CSV table of C-alpha atoms in Angstrom, one decimal:
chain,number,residue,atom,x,y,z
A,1028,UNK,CA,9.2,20.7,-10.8
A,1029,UNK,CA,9.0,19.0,-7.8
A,1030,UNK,CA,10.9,18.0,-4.3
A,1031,UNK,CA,9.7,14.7,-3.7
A,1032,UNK,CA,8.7,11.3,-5.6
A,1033,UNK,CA,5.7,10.1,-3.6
A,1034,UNK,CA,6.1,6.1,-4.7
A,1035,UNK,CA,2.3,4.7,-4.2
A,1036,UNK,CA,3.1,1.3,-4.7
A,1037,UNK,CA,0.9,-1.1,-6.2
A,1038,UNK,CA,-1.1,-2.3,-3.4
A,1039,UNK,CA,-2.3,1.4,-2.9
A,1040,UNK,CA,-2.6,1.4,-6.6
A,1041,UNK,CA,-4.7,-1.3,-7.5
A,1042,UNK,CA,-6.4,-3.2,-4.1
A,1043,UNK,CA,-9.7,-0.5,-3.1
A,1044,UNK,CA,-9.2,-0.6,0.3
A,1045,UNK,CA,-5.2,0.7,0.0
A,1046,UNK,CA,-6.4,2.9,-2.3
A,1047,UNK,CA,-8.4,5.3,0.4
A,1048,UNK,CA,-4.8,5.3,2.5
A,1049,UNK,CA,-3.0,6.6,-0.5
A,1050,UNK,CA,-5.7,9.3,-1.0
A,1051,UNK,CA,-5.1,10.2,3.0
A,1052,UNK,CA,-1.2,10.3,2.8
A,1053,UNK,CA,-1.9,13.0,-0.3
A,1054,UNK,CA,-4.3,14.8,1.4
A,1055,UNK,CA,-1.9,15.5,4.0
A,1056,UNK,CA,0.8,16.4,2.2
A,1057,UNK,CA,-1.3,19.0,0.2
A,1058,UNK,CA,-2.6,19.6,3.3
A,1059,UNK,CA,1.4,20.3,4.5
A,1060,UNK,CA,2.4,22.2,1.5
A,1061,UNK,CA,4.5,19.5,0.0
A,1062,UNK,CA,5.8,19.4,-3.5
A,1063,UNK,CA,5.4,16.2,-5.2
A,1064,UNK,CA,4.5,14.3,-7.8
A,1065,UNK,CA,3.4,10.5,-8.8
A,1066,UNK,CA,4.6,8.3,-11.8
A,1067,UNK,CA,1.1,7.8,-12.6
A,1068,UNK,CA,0.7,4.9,-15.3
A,1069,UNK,CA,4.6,4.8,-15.6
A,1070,UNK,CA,5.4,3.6,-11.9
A,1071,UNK,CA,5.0,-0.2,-11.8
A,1072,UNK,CA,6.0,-2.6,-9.0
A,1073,UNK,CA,9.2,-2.0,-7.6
A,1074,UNK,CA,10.0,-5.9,-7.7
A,1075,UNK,CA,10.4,-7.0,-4.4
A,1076,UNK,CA,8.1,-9.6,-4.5
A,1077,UNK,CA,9.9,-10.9,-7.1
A,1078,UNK,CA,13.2,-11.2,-5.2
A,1079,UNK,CA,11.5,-12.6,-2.0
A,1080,UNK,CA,9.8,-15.4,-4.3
A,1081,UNK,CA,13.0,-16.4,-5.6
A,1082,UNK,CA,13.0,-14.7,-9.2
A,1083,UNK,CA,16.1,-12.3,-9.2
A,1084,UNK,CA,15.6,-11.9,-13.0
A,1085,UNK,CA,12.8,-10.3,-13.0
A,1086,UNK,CA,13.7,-8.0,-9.8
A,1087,UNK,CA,16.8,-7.2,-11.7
A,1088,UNK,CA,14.3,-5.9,-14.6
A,1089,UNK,CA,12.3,-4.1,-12.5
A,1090,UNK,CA,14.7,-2.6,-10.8
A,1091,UNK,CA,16.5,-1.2,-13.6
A,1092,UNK,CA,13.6,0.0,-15.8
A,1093,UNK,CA,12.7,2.5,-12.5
A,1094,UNK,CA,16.2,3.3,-12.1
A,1095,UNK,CA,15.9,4.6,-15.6
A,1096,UNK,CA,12.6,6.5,-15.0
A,1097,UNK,CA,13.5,8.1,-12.0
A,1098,UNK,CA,16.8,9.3,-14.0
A,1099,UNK,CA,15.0,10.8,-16.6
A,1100,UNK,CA,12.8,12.5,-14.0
A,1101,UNK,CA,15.9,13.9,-12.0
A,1102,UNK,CA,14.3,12.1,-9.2
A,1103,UNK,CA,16.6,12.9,-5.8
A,1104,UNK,CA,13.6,12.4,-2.8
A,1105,UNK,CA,11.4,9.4,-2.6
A,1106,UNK,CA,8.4,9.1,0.2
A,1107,UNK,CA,6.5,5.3,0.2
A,1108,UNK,CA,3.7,4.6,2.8
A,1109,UNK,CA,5.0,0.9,1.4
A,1110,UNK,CA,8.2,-0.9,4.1
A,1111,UNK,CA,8.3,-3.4,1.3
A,1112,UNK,CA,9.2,-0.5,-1.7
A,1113,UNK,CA,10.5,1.8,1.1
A,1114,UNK,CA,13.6,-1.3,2.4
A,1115,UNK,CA,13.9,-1.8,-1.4
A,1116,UNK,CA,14.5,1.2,-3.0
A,1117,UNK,CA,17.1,2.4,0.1
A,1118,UNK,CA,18.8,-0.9,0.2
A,1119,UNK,CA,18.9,-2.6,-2.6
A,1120,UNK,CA,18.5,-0.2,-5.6
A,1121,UNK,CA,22.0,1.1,-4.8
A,1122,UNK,CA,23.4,-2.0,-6.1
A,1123,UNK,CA,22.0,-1.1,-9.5
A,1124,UNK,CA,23.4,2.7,-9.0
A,1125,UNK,CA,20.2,3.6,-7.8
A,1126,UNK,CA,20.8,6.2,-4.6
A,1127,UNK,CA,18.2,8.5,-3.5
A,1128,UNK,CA,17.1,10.1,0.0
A,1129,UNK,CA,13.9,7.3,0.7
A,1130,UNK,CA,11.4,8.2,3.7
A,1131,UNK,CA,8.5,5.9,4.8
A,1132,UNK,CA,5.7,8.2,5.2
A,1133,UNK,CA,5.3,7.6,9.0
A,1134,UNK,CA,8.4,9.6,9.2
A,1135,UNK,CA,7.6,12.5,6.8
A,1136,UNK,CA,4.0,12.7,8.6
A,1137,UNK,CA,5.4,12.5,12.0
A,1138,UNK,CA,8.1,15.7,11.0
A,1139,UNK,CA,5.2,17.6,9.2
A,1140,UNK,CA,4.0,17.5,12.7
A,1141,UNK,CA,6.8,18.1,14.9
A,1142,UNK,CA,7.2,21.5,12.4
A,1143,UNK,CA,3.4,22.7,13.0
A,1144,UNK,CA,2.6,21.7,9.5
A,1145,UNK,CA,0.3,19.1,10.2
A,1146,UNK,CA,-2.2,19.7,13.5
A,1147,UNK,CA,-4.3,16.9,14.3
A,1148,UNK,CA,-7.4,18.5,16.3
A,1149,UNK,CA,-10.5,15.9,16.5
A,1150,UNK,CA,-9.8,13.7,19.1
A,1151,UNK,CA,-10.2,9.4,18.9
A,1152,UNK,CA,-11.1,8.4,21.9
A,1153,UNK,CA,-9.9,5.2,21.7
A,1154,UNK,CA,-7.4,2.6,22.7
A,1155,UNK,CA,-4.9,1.9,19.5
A,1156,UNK,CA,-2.3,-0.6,19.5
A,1157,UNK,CA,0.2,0.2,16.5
A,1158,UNK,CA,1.9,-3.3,14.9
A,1159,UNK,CA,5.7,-3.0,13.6
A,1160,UNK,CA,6.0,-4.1,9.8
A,1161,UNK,CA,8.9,-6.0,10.0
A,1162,UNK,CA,10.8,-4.1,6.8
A,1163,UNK,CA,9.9,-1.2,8.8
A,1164,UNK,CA,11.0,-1.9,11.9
A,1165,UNK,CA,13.6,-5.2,12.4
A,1166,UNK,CA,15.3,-4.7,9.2
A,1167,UNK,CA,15.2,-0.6,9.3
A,1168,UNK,CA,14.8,0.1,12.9
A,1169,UNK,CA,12.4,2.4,12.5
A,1170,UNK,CA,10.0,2.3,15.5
A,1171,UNK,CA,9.5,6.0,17.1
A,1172,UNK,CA,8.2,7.7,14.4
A,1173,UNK,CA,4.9,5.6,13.8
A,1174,UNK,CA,4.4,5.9,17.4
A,1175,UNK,CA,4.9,9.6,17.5
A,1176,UNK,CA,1.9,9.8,14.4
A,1177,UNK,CA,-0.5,8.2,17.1
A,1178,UNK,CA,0.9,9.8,19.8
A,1179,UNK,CA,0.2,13.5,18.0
A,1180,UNK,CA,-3.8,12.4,17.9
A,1181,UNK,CA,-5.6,13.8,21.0
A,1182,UNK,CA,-7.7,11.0,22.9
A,1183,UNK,CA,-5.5,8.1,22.0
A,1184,UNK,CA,-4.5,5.7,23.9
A,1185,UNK,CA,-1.7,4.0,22.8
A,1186,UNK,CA,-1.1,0.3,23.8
A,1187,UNK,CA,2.0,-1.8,23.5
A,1188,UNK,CA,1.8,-5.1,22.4
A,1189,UNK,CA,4.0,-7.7,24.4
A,1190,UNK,CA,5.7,-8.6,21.0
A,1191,UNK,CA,6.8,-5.0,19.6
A,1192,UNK,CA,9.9,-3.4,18.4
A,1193,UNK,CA,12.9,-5.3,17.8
A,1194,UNK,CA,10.8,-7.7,18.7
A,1195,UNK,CA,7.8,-7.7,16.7
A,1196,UNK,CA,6.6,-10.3,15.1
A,1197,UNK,CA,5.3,-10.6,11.5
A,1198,UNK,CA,1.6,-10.2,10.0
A,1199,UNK,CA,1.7,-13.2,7.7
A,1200,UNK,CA,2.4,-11.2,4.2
A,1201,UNK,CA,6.3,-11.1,4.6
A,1202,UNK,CA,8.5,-13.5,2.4
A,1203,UNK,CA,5.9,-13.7,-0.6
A,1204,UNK,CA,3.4,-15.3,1.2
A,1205,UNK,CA,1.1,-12.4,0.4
A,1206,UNK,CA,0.3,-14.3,-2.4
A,1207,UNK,CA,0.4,-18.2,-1.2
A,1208,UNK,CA,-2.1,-19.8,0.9
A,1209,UNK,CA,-1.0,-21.2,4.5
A,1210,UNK,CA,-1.9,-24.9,5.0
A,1211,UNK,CA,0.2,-25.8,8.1
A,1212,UNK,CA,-0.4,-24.8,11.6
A,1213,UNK,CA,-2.3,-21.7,12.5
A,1214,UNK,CA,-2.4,-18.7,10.4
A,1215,UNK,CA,0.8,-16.0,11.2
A,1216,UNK,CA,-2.3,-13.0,10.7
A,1217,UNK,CA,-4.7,-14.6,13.1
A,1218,UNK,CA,-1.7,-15.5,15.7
A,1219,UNK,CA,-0.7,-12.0,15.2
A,1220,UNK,CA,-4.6,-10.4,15.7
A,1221,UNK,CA,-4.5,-12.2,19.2
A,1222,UNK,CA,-2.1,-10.5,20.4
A,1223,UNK,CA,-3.4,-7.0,19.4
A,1224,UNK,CA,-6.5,-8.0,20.7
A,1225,UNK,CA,-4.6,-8.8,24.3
A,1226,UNK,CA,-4.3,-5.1,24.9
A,1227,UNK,CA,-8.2,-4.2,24.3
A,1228,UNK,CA,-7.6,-2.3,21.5
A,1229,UNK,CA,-10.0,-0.7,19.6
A,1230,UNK,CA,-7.8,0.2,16.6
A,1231,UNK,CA,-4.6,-1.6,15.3
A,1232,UNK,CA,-3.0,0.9,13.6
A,1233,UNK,CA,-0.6,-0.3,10.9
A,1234,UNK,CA,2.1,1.4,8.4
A,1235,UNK,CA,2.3,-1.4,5.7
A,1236,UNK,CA,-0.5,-2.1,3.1
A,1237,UNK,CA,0.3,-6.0,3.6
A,1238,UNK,CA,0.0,-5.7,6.8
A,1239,UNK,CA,-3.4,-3.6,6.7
A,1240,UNK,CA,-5.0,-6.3,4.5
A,1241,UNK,CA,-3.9,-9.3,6.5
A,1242,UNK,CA,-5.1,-7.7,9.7
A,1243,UNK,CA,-8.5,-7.1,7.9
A,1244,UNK,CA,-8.5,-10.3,6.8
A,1245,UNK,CA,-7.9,-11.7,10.5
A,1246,UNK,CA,-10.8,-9.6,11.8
A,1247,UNK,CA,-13.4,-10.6,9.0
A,1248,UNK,CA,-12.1,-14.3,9.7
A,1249,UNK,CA,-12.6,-14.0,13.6
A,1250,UNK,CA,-16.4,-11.7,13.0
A,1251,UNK,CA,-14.7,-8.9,15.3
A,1252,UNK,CA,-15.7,-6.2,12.6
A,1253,UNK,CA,-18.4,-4.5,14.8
A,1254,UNK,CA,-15.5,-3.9,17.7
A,1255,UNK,CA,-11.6,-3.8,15.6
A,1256,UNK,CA,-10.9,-1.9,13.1
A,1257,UNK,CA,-7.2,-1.9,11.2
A,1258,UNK,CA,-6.3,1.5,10.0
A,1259,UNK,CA,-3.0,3.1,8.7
A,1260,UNK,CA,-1.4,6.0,10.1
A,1261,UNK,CA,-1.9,8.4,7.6
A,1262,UNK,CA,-6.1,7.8,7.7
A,1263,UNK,CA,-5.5,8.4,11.6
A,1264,UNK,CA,-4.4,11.6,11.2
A,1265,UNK,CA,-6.3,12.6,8.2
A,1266,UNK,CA,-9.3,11.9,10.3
A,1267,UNK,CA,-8.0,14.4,13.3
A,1268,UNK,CA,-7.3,17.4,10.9
């Protein structure tokens, strides 16, 4: 028995560096007292790459065979640290009869500490700037609760970049181009970094594993490891309890 399907994805499932965000996000929900459960070997990739690339047949599959699992799990409550699985499987599963209550985890961690469940107590005395994932933000409008998570962390200083909320602007990964190489103009992650970088921050905190990555990526690529680091908001606040 359980109340809630945590989705992990398969960047968190199968890249290392994702891998150490999933373990966070689990650590505080145990840490929370929440009940659920992972697929394990039987979740696979929810197929929106698929669709974004331009092959609906094989999203269709995807999208079905899950549909399927989750029914024969009773699944009712799904939590994703993922915007790309998270705009999915709220949006677009219901055309396949798929309907389910789907929460990003920035807004089950930001509620597990608005009820006391969750206390972040070490402070980061740092300046963090935190970048919108465009499925998470533009196409979901959910901007408050990721800021709340850093917000909750004593010592932070949180930092607005000039292009935020509705009008944020996109790390490079969206659109399939996770997976293709750029070869005109600058690079969308680098272009992005700048503009972190604008507001002296320390930390760019992030709630997308694509988005993670390609800021990583950006900081290896411009040697700024030894004064940036990328980290997502549930490694933030793992890190505070």
């Amino acid at each position: 028995p359980f109340d809630v399907l945590y989705w992990v994805g398969c960047t968190a499932a199968l890249e290392q560096r994702n891998q150490k965000v999933a373990i966070a996000f689990a650590k505080l929900m145990q840490k929370a007292g929440v009940s659920f459960a992972i697929l394990g070997e039987e979740e696979s990739c929810c197929g929106e790459p698929a669709r974004r690339i331009g092959n609906e047949f094989l999203y269709q599959t995807q999208a079905t065979k899950n549909i399927e699992l989750f029914k024969q799990y009773n699944v009712k409550k799904i939590v994703t640290a993922c915007p790309h699985c998270f705009n999915t499987i709220k949006n677009e599963y219901p055309q396949f009869g798929g309907q389910y209550e789907v929460m990003h985890h920035s807004e089950m961690i930001a509620q597990l500490v608005k009820e006391g469940k969750l206390n972040p107590k070490q402070p980061l005395q740092k300046t963090v700037t935190y970048h919108d994932s465009c499925y998470l933000g533009r196409y979901n409008e959910i901007f408050d609760a990721p800021r709340q998570v850093v917000s909750s962390v004593p010592g932070v200083k949180l930092a607005e970049m000039t292009r935020r909320r509705e009008k944020g602007f996109c790390c490079g990964a969206g659109g399939g181009h996770m997976w293709m190489e750029e070869t005109a103009g600058k690079r969308i992650n680098g272009m992005r970094l700048d503009m972190a970088l604008e507001t002296k921050a320390e930390v760019v905190a992030t709630a997308c594993p694509f988005c993670i990555q390609m800021f990583e990526d950006a900081i290896k690529t411009k040697g700024l490891e030894e004064t940036v680091t990328a980290r997502d908001l549930a490694e933030i606040v793992e890190a505070s309890l």
